[in-house]
């Protein structure tokens, strides 16, 4: 078995109450790494087309990668893969917390949960004894995610759902510690299996190819991260909310359901505000992460809890026209407890507010007003009254009540908190990403608009190349399974040090945005190991990796996801953006919306797809994609 892998897959059937340990397929691990890559391949192989995402036949796959369980910073994460009940296509989500560490300690790379239990159930997995216990969970059913983990106790690593998942809210997530695999409705799939919680433990040691070399290199990377202007300074000091002032200043923070990209009071939701007002004393982080991008806040009635992330203050703050940090922190805590994805929740609430504003539906929710929001979040999680409709997400709401032009989703997955009219490459990424409108499947906006280089968003240069490279990289990173913020660290501190507006900054920007084919060539090179991502992998596995190998593996995963989506009925027609983004200017003086129609054909060509967005046979052959 390749080093870094435990070499085992655990398959659990909740109906038959069986648990079988099988060897990890080494060939698949070589081709797809682990995490979402391995999970996607399993999902593709294990299921026929057209299954009901909330039926027992949809497997829920928890997958780690070769770096999980090590001390590599930002590596204690797991991926969850299944058919998404929200989009009907590939569903994948990633989570920090400690469950991934527990899986590797238990000697399990991949855990496949199949079937449906007759009653509420929880699993206890002891990796040392190779034992899986099926336990009655009726006493936990209905508990929030924090309360459930508290009841399960310390000593094991947990992954749980809240009432949102139990009641099949289509954007319910799975929580480990204070982190959530929020996207694509993976929590609803777990709820459909009547599986409340997984607890895991073990003491197995991770077998590495070059343990001393890996440790030494990891120490060096920790120092690099520590001195990095984003990872070691900005993110560490202000948390992810440190980005609010940047996106607000660049007209990119969703405001009133993406009607605008700027809110005059957004400063009140920023990391700087949090620091100035002493609202956050304690950082919070995923296990072993030196960046610690989370912040704890005081919530009346709940005490000190994990505070909102950038995505939450964007989608449940400015997007609702609300800039009261205490209110947003309270809603964030509620969503975490109920096990709901705050991105999809915020977009759906914003949509309900616009329906109200336009007189299309009496929702009782209004932009800029906090009244009724907390009650609606509860109603959504328990599917009461109108909450039952909102629990279906924005796309289904728009199909029932109208307003498709301002329903802010792609493929059914709600957009995250970067308006792509201020970041054209991000728009291409939203439109083409297989799981739908999401920013962590590439994060082009950072390399294009919100990071240190800020390419001109009003031209088309690099706007098709960047998403391809970034999506491939993200597929590989999500299969290792590392936090996407590791890729932010790929821009060296020297670039951050360039004075904005200065001639060196302008020159660097012009070179970058005109680099198109050269950029792809450099990122695709298999000659040199240049990033910690490929060096880490090589030191732990003993296999040779370079950025070019990661691009190839990422492209393979991306194309397999694409083939899965095509199989399930999603087509090139789904590679689009909401009408509002395509047609409406974001700010006064902007010509129109997003030029997706000019960029998509180029994107398809670079991908090796035909004009309908179908991968060409030679592309699949070259990448060794299994179909
Ligand atoms: S940077 Fe933040 S999200 Fe990423 S691993 Fe660290 S604490 Fe978790």
CSV table of C-alpha atoms in Angstrom, one decimal, residues 103-465:
chain,number,residue,atom,x,y,z
A,103,UNK,CA,-10.5,8.1,10.9
A,104,UNK,CA,-6.8,7.9,10.2
A,105,UNK,CA,-6.1,6.9,13.8
A,106,UNK,CA,-8.6,4.1,13.4
A,107,UNK,CA,-6.8,3.0,10.3
A,108,UNK,CA,-9.6,3.9,7.9
A,109,UNK,CA,-9.1,6.0,4.7
A,110,UNK,CA,-12.6,5.8,3.5
A,111,UNK,CA,-15.9,5.1,5.2
A,112,UNK,CA,-19.0,4.2,3.0
A,113,UNK,CA,-22.4,4.3,4.7
A,114,UNK,CA,-25.2,2.6,2.8
A,115,UNK,CA,-28.8,1.8,3.4
A,116,UNK,CA,-31.2,3.2,5.8
A,117,UNK,CA,-31.8,2.3,9.4
A,118,UNK,CA,-35.3,1.5,10.7
A,119,UNK,CA,-34.9,3.9,13.6
A,120,UNK,CA,-32.5,6.6,14.8
A,121,UNK,CA,-29.0,5.1,15.0
A,122,UNK,CA,-25.5,6.1,15.8
A,123,UNK,CA,-22.2,4.3,15.0
A,124,UNK,CA,-19.2,3.8,17.3
A,125,UNK,CA,-16.1,2.7,15.4
A,126,UNK,CA,-13.1,1.3,17.2
A,127,UNK,CA,-10.3,1.0,14.7
A,128,UNK,CA,-8.0,-0.8,17.0
A,129,UNK,CA,-10.5,-3.6,17.8
A,130,UNK,CA,-11.9,-3.5,14.2
A,131,UNK,CA,-15.3,-3.2,15.8
A,132,UNK,CA,-18.4,-1.2,14.7
A,133,UNK,CA,-21.3,-0.8,17.1
A,134,UNK,CA,-24.8,0.1,15.9
A,135,UNK,CA,-26.4,2.0,18.8
A,136,UNK,CA,-29.9,3.4,19.4
A,137,UNK,CA,-29.8,7.2,18.9
A,138,UNK,CA,-33.4,8.0,19.8
A,139,UNK,CA,-32.3,9.9,22.9
A,140,UNK,CA,-30.1,12.1,20.7
A,141,UNK,CA,-32.6,12.7,17.9
A,142,UNK,CA,-33.7,16.3,17.9
A,143,UNK,CA,-30.6,17.6,19.7
A,144,UNK,CA,-28.5,20.4,18.3
A,145,UNK,CA,-25.0,19.5,17.0
A,146,UNK,CA,-23.2,20.9,20.0
A,147,UNK,CA,-25.6,19.3,22.5
A,148,UNK,CA,-25.3,16.0,20.6
A,149,UNK,CA,-21.5,16.0,20.7
A,150,UNK,CA,-21.6,16.9,24.4
A,151,UNK,CA,-23.9,14.0,25.1
A,152,UNK,CA,-21.5,11.7,23.1
A,153,UNK,CA,-18.7,12.7,25.4
A,154,UNK,CA,-15.0,13.2,25.0
A,155,UNK,CA,-12.6,10.4,24.0
A,156,UNK,CA,-13.9,9.8,20.5
A,157,UNK,CA,-14.0,12.0,17.4
A,158,UNK,CA,-17.6,12.8,16.3
A,159,UNK,CA,-19.5,13.7,13.2
A,160,UNK,CA,-23.1,14.6,13.8
A,161,UNK,CA,-26.2,16.1,12.2
A,162,UNK,CA,-28.7,18.5,13.8
A,163,UNK,CA,-32.4,18.9,13.4
A,164,UNK,CA,-31.8,20.3,9.9
A,165,UNK,CA,-30.4,17.0,8.7
A,166,UNK,CA,-32.9,15.0,10.5
A,167,UNK,CA,-35.7,16.9,8.8
A,168,UNK,CA,-34.1,16.6,5.4
A,169,UNK,CA,-33.4,20.3,4.9
A,170,UNK,CA,-31.8,20.2,1.5
A,171,UNK,CA,-28.8,22.3,2.6
A,172,UNK,CA,-28.2,20.6,5.9
A,173,UNK,CA,-24.6,19.8,6.8
A,174,UNK,CA,-22.5,17.5,8.9
A,175,UNK,CA,-20.7,18.9,12.0
A,176,UNK,CA,-17.5,17.8,13.6
A,177,UNK,CA,-16.4,19.8,16.7
A,178,UNK,CA,-17.3,23.4,15.6
A,179,UNK,CA,-16.8,22.9,11.9
A,180,UNK,CA,-19.3,21.9,9.3
A,181,UNK,CA,-19.3,20.1,5.9
A,182,UNK,CA,-22.0,22.5,4.9
A,183,UNK,CA,-22.5,22.4,1.2
A,184,UNK,CA,-24.7,20.2,-1.1
A,185,UNK,CA,-27.0,18.8,1.5
A,186,UNK,CA,-24.8,16.0,2.8
A,187,UNK,CA,-26.5,16.4,6.2
A,188,UNK,CA,-29.8,15.7,4.6
A,189,UNK,CA,-28.4,12.5,3.1
A,190,UNK,CA,-27.2,11.4,6.6
A,191,UNK,CA,-30.6,12.3,8.0
A,192,UNK,CA,-32.3,10.2,5.3
A,193,UNK,CA,-30.3,7.3,6.7
A,194,UNK,CA,-31.6,8.1,10.2
A,195,UNK,CA,-27.9,8.2,11.2
A,196,UNK,CA,-27.5,10.8,13.9
A,197,UNK,CA,-23.8,10.5,14.7
A,198,UNK,CA,-20.6,8.7,13.9
A,199,UNK,CA,-17.9,8.4,16.6
A,200,UNK,CA,-14.5,7.0,15.9
A,201,UNK,CA,-11.3,6.2,17.7
A,202,UNK,CA,-8.0,4.4,17.3
A,203,UNK,CA,-4.3,4.6,18.1
A,204,UNK,CA,-2.8,3.5,14.8
A,205,UNK,CA,0.3,5.2,13.6
A,206,UNK,CA,0.5,6.8,10.1
A,207,UNK,CA,3.1,5.1,8.0
A,208,UNK,CA,5.2,7.6,6.1
A,209,UNK,CA,7.9,7.1,3.4
A,210,UNK,CA,10.3,9.6,4.9
A,211,UNK,CA,9.0,10.5,8.3
A,212,UNK,CA,12.0,12.6,9.4
A,213,UNK,CA,12.1,14.4,6.0
A,214,UNK,CA,8.4,15.1,6.2
A,215,UNK,CA,8.6,16.4,9.8
A,216,UNK,CA,11.5,18.7,8.9
A,217,UNK,CA,9.8,20.0,5.8
A,218,UNK,CA,6.5,20.5,7.7
A,219,UNK,CA,8.4,22.6,10.3
A,220,UNK,CA,9.8,24.8,7.6
A,221,UNK,CA,6.3,25.2,6.0
A,222,UNK,CA,4.9,26.2,9.4
A,223,UNK,CA,7.5,29.0,9.5
A,224,UNK,CA,6.6,30.1,6.0
A,225,UNK,CA,2.9,30.2,7.0
A,226,UNK,CA,3.8,32.1,10.1
A,227,UNK,CA,5.5,34.8,8.1
A,228,UNK,CA,3.0,34.8,5.3
A,229,UNK,CA,1.1,38.1,5.0
A,230,UNK,CA,-2.3,36.3,4.6
A,231,UNK,CA,-1.9,33.0,6.5
A,232,UNK,CA,0.3,34.3,9.3
A,233,UNK,CA,-0.9,37.8,9.6
A,234,UNK,CA,-4.2,38.8,8.1
A,235,UNK,CA,-6.1,35.6,8.5
A,236,UNK,CA,-4.5,34.9,11.9
A,237,UNK,CA,-5.2,38.4,13.2
A,238,UNK,CA,-8.7,39.1,11.8
A,239,UNK,CA,-10.0,35.7,10.8
A,240,UNK,CA,-11.9,35.2,7.6
A,241,UNK,CA,-14.0,38.3,8.4
A,242,UNK,CA,-10.8,40.3,7.6
A,243,UNK,CA,-11.9,40.1,4.0
A,244,UNK,CA,-15.1,42.1,4.4
A,245,UNK,CA,-13.6,45.6,3.9
A,246,UNK,CA,-11.8,44.3,0.8
A,247,UNK,CA,-14.8,42.9,-0.9
A,248,UNK,CA,-17.0,45.8,0.2
A,249,UNK,CA,-14.5,48.3,-1.2
A,250,UNK,CA,-14.4,46.4,-4.5
A,251,UNK,CA,-18.2,46.2,-4.9
A,252,UNK,CA,-18.1,42.4,-4.4
A,253,UNK,CA,-19.9,41.8,-1.2
A,254,UNK,CA,-23.5,40.5,-1.9
A,255,UNK,CA,-25.9,43.1,-0.6
A,256,UNK,CA,-29.7,42.7,-0.6
A,257,UNK,CA,-29.8,39.5,-2.6
A,258,UNK,CA,-27.0,40.6,-4.9
A,259,UNK,CA,-28.8,43.8,-5.9
A,260,UNK,CA,-25.6,45.7,-4.9
A,261,UNK,CA,-22.1,44.8,-4.1
A,262,UNK,CA,-21.5,47.3,-1.4
A,263,UNK,CA,-23.1,48.1,2.0
A,264,UNK,CA,-22.2,51.4,3.7
A,265,UNK,CA,-22.2,49.8,7.1
A,266,UNK,CA,-20.4,46.5,6.2
A,267,UNK,CA,-17.4,47.7,8.3
A,268,UNK,CA,-19.5,46.6,11.4
A,269,UNK,CA,-19.1,43.0,10.2
A,270,UNK,CA,-15.4,43.1,9.6
A,271,UNK,CA,-12.6,41.4,11.4
A,272,UNK,CA,-11.1,44.8,12.2
A,273,UNK,CA,-14.4,45.8,13.9
A,274,UNK,CA,-14.4,42.6,15.9
A,275,UNK,CA,-10.9,43.2,17.1
A,276,UNK,CA,-11.5,46.9,17.9
A,277,UNK,CA,-14.6,46.1,20.0
A,278,UNK,CA,-13.0,43.2,21.8
A,279,UNK,CA,-15.9,40.9,20.8
A,280,UNK,CA,-13.5,38.1,20.0
A,281,UNK,CA,-11.0,37.1,22.6
A,282,UNK,CA,-10.2,33.6,21.5
A,283,UNK,CA,-9.2,32.2,18.1
A,284,UNK,CA,-10.6,28.9,17.1
A,285,UNK,CA,-9.2,26.5,14.6
A,286,UNK,CA,-9.3,23.1,13.1
A,287,UNK,CA,-7.0,20.5,14.7
A,288,UNK,CA,-3.3,21.4,14.4
A,289,UNK,CA,-3.8,24.5,12.3
A,290,UNK,CA,-1.4,27.3,13.1
A,291,UNK,CA,-3.6,29.8,11.1
A,292,UNK,CA,-6.6,29.5,13.4
A,293,UNK,CA,-8.9,31.5,11.2
A,294,UNK,CA,-12.0,31.1,13.4
A,295,UNK,CA,-13.1,33.5,16.1
A,296,UNK,CA,-15.2,32.9,19.1
A,297,UNK,CA,-17.9,35.4,20.1
A,298,UNK,CA,-20.3,35.9,22.9
A,299,UNK,CA,-23.9,35.0,22.0
A,300,UNK,CA,-26.5,35.8,24.7
A,301,UNK,CA,-28.0,32.6,26.0
A,302,UNK,CA,-25.3,30.5,24.4
A,303,UNK,CA,-22.1,31.9,25.9
A,304,UNK,CA,-18.8,31.9,24.0
A,305,UNK,CA,-19.3,30.1,20.7
A,306,UNK,CA,-17.7,29.9,17.3
A,307,UNK,CA,-18.3,33.2,15.6
A,308,UNK,CA,-19.4,33.7,12.0
A,309,UNK,CA,-17.0,33.3,9.0
A,310,UNK,CA,-16.7,35.7,6.1
A,311,UNK,CA,-19.3,33.7,4.1
A,312,UNK,CA,-21.8,34.0,6.9
A,313,UNK,CA,-21.5,37.7,7.5
A,314,UNK,CA,-21.7,38.1,3.7
A,315,UNK,CA,-24.8,35.9,3.1
A,316,UNK,CA,-26.6,36.4,6.4
A,317,UNK,CA,-25.4,40.0,6.9
A,318,UNK,CA,-25.0,42.4,4.0
A,319,UNK,CA,-27.0,40.0,1.7
A,320,UNK,CA,-30.0,40.5,4.1
A,321,UNK,CA,-29.1,44.2,4.5
A,322,UNK,CA,-28.3,43.6,8.2
A,323,UNK,CA,-25.0,44.7,9.6
A,324,UNK,CA,-25.6,44.1,13.3
A,325,UNK,CA,-22.8,41.7,14.3
A,326,UNK,CA,-24.6,40.4,17.4
A,327,UNK,CA,-27.7,39.4,15.3
A,328,UNK,CA,-25.6,37.7,12.6
A,329,UNK,CA,-23.5,35.9,15.3
A,330,UNK,CA,-26.7,34.7,16.9
A,331,UNK,CA,-28.1,33.4,13.5
A,332,UNK,CA,-24.7,31.8,12.8
A,333,UNK,CA,-24.8,29.9,16.2
A,334,UNK,CA,-28.4,28.8,15.5
A,335,UNK,CA,-27.4,27.5,12.0
A,336,UNK,CA,-24.5,25.6,13.5
A,337,UNK,CA,-26.6,24.1,16.2
A,338,UNK,CA,-29.4,23.2,13.7
A,339,UNK,CA,-26.8,21.9,11.3
A,340,UNK,CA,-27.5,24.2,8.3
A,341,UNK,CA,-25.2,25.6,5.7
A,342,UNK,CA,-25.1,29.4,6.3
A,343,UNK,CA,-24.4,30.2,2.6
A,344,UNK,CA,-27.4,28.4,1.2
A,345,UNK,CA,-29.5,29.6,4.2
A,346,UNK,CA,-28.5,33.2,3.7
A,347,UNK,CA,-29.2,33.2,0.0
A,348,UNK,CA,-32.6,31.5,0.5
A,349,UNK,CA,-33.5,34.1,3.2
A,350,UNK,CA,-32.4,36.9,0.8
A,351,UNK,CA,-34.5,35.5,-1.9
A,352,UNK,CA,-37.5,35.3,0.4
A,353,UNK,CA,-36.9,39.0,1.3
A,354,UNK,CA,-36.9,40.0,-2.4
A,355,UNK,CA,-40.1,38.1,-3.0
A,356,UNK,CA,-41.6,40.1,-0.2
A,357,UNK,CA,-40.2,43.4,-1.5
A,358,UNK,CA,-41.7,42.7,-5.0
A,359,UNK,CA,-45.0,41.7,-3.5
A,360,UNK,CA,-44.7,38.1,-4.9
A,361,UNK,CA,-45.0,36.3,-1.6
A,362,UNK,CA,-45.9,37.3,2.0
A,363,UNK,CA,-42.8,36.0,3.9
A,364,UNK,CA,-42.7,38.5,6.7
A,365,UNK,CA,-39.0,39.0,6.0
A,366,UNK,CA,-37.6,42.4,4.9
A,367,UNK,CA,-34.2,43.6,3.9
A,368,UNK,CA,-32.5,45.5,6.6
A,369,UNK,CA,-34.7,44.1,9.4
A,370,UNK,CA,-33.8,41.3,11.8
A,371,UNK,CA,-37.4,40.7,12.8
A,372,UNK,CA,-38.6,37.2,12.0
A,373,UNK,CA,-35.2,35.9,10.8
A,374,UNK,CA,-34.4,33.7,13.9
A,375,UNK,CA,-38.0,32.3,13.9
A,376,UNK,CA,-37.7,31.5,10.2
A,377,UNK,CA,-34.4,29.7,10.7
A,378,UNK,CA,-36.1,27.5,13.3
A,379,UNK,CA,-39.1,27.0,11.0
A,380,UNK,CA,-36.7,25.9,8.2
A,381,UNK,CA,-34.9,23.4,10.4
A,382,UNK,CA,-38.1,21.9,11.6
A,383,UNK,CA,-39.9,22.4,8.3
A,384,UNK,CA,-42.8,24.3,9.8
A,385,UNK,CA,-45.1,26.6,7.7
A,386,UNK,CA,-43.3,28.6,5.0
A,387,UNK,CA,-40.0,27.2,6.5
A,388,UNK,CA,-40.9,24.0,4.7
A,389,UNK,CA,-40.5,25.8,1.4
A,390,UNK,CA,-37.4,27.6,2.3
A,391,UNK,CA,-35.9,24.3,3.4
A,392,UNK,CA,-35.9,23.3,-0.3
A,393,UNK,CA,-33.4,26.0,-1.3
A,394,UNK,CA,-33.6,28.9,-3.7
A,395,UNK,CA,-34.0,27.1,-6.9
A,396,UNK,CA,-37.1,25.2,-5.8
A,397,UNK,CA,-38.5,28.4,-4.2
A,398,UNK,CA,-38.2,30.2,-7.5
A,399,UNK,CA,-39.9,27.3,-9.3
A,400,UNK,CA,-42.8,27.5,-6.9
A,401,UNK,CA,-43.2,31.3,-6.4
A,402,UNK,CA,-41.4,32.9,-9.4
A,403,UNK,CA,-38.4,35.1,-9.5
A,404,UNK,CA,-36.0,32.8,-11.4
A,405,UNK,CA,-34.0,35.9,-12.6
A,406,UNK,CA,-33.0,36.8,-9.1
A,407,UNK,CA,-32.7,33.3,-7.6
A,408,UNK,CA,-29.0,33.3,-6.8
A,409,UNK,CA,-27.8,29.8,-7.5
A,410,UNK,CA,-26.0,27.7,-10.0
A,411,UNK,CA,-27.2,24.1,-10.6
A,412,UNK,CA,-29.3,24.6,-7.5
A,413,UNK,CA,-26.4,25.4,-5.2
A,414,UNK,CA,-26.6,28.9,-3.8
A,415,UNK,CA,-23.8,31.3,-4.7
A,416,UNK,CA,-21.2,32.2,-2.0
A,417,UNK,CA,-20.2,35.7,-0.9
A,418,UNK,CA,-18.2,37.0,-3.8
A,419,UNK,CA,-20.2,38.8,-6.5
A,420,UNK,CA,-18.7,37.6,-9.8
A,421,UNK,CA,-19.4,40.9,-11.5
A,422,UNK,CA,-16.4,42.1,-9.7
A,423,UNK,CA,-14.4,38.9,-10.4
A,424,UNK,CA,-15.0,37.5,-13.9
A,425,UNK,CA,-12.9,34.4,-13.5
A,426,UNK,CA,-14.9,33.6,-10.3
A,427,UNK,CA,-18.1,33.9,-12.4
A,428,UNK,CA,-16.7,31.3,-14.9
A,429,UNK,CA,-15.8,29.1,-11.9
A,430,UNK,CA,-19.3,29.4,-10.4
A,431,UNK,CA,-20.9,28.6,-13.7
A,432,UNK,CA,-18.8,25.5,-14.4
A,433,UNK,CA,-18.0,24.0,-11.0
A,434,UNK,CA,-19.6,20.6,-10.9
A,435,UNK,CA,-21.2,20.9,-7.5
A,436,UNK,CA,-22.7,24.3,-8.3
A,437,UNK,CA,-22.1,27.9,-7.3
A,438,UNK,CA,-19.2,27.6,-4.9
A,439,UNK,CA,-16.0,29.5,-4.2
A,440,UNK,CA,-13.8,26.8,-2.6
A,441,UNK,CA,-13.6,24.6,-5.7
A,442,UNK,CA,-11.0,27.0,-7.2
A,443,UNK,CA,-11.1,30.3,-5.4
A,444,UNK,CA,-10.2,32.2,-8.6
A,445,UNK,CA,-11.4,35.5,-7.0
A,446,UNK,CA,-8.4,35.5,-4.7
A,447,UNK,CA,-5.9,35.2,-7.5
A,448,UNK,CA,-7.9,37.6,-9.7
A,449,UNK,CA,-9.6,40.2,-7.5
A,450,UNK,CA,-9.3,40.0,-3.7
A,451,UNK,CA,-5.7,39.0,-3.3
A,452,UNK,CA,-2.6,41.1,-3.9
A,453,UNK,CA,-2.6,41.2,-7.7
A,454,UNK,CA,-6.2,42.3,-8.6
A,455,UNK,CA,-6.4,41.8,-12.3
A,456,UNK,CA,-8.6,44.3,-14.1
A,457,UNK,CA,-12.1,42.8,-13.8
A,458,UNK,CA,-13.3,44.7,-16.9
A,459,UNK,CA,-11.2,42.7,-19.4
A,460,UNK,CA,-11.3,39.1,-20.4
A,461,UNK,CA,-7.6,38.2,-20.1
A,462,UNK,CA,-6.8,35.1,-18.1
A,463,UNK,CA,-10.5,34.8,-17.1
A,464,UNK,CA,-11.0,31.4,-18.7
A,465,UNK,CA,-7.5,30.0,-18.0
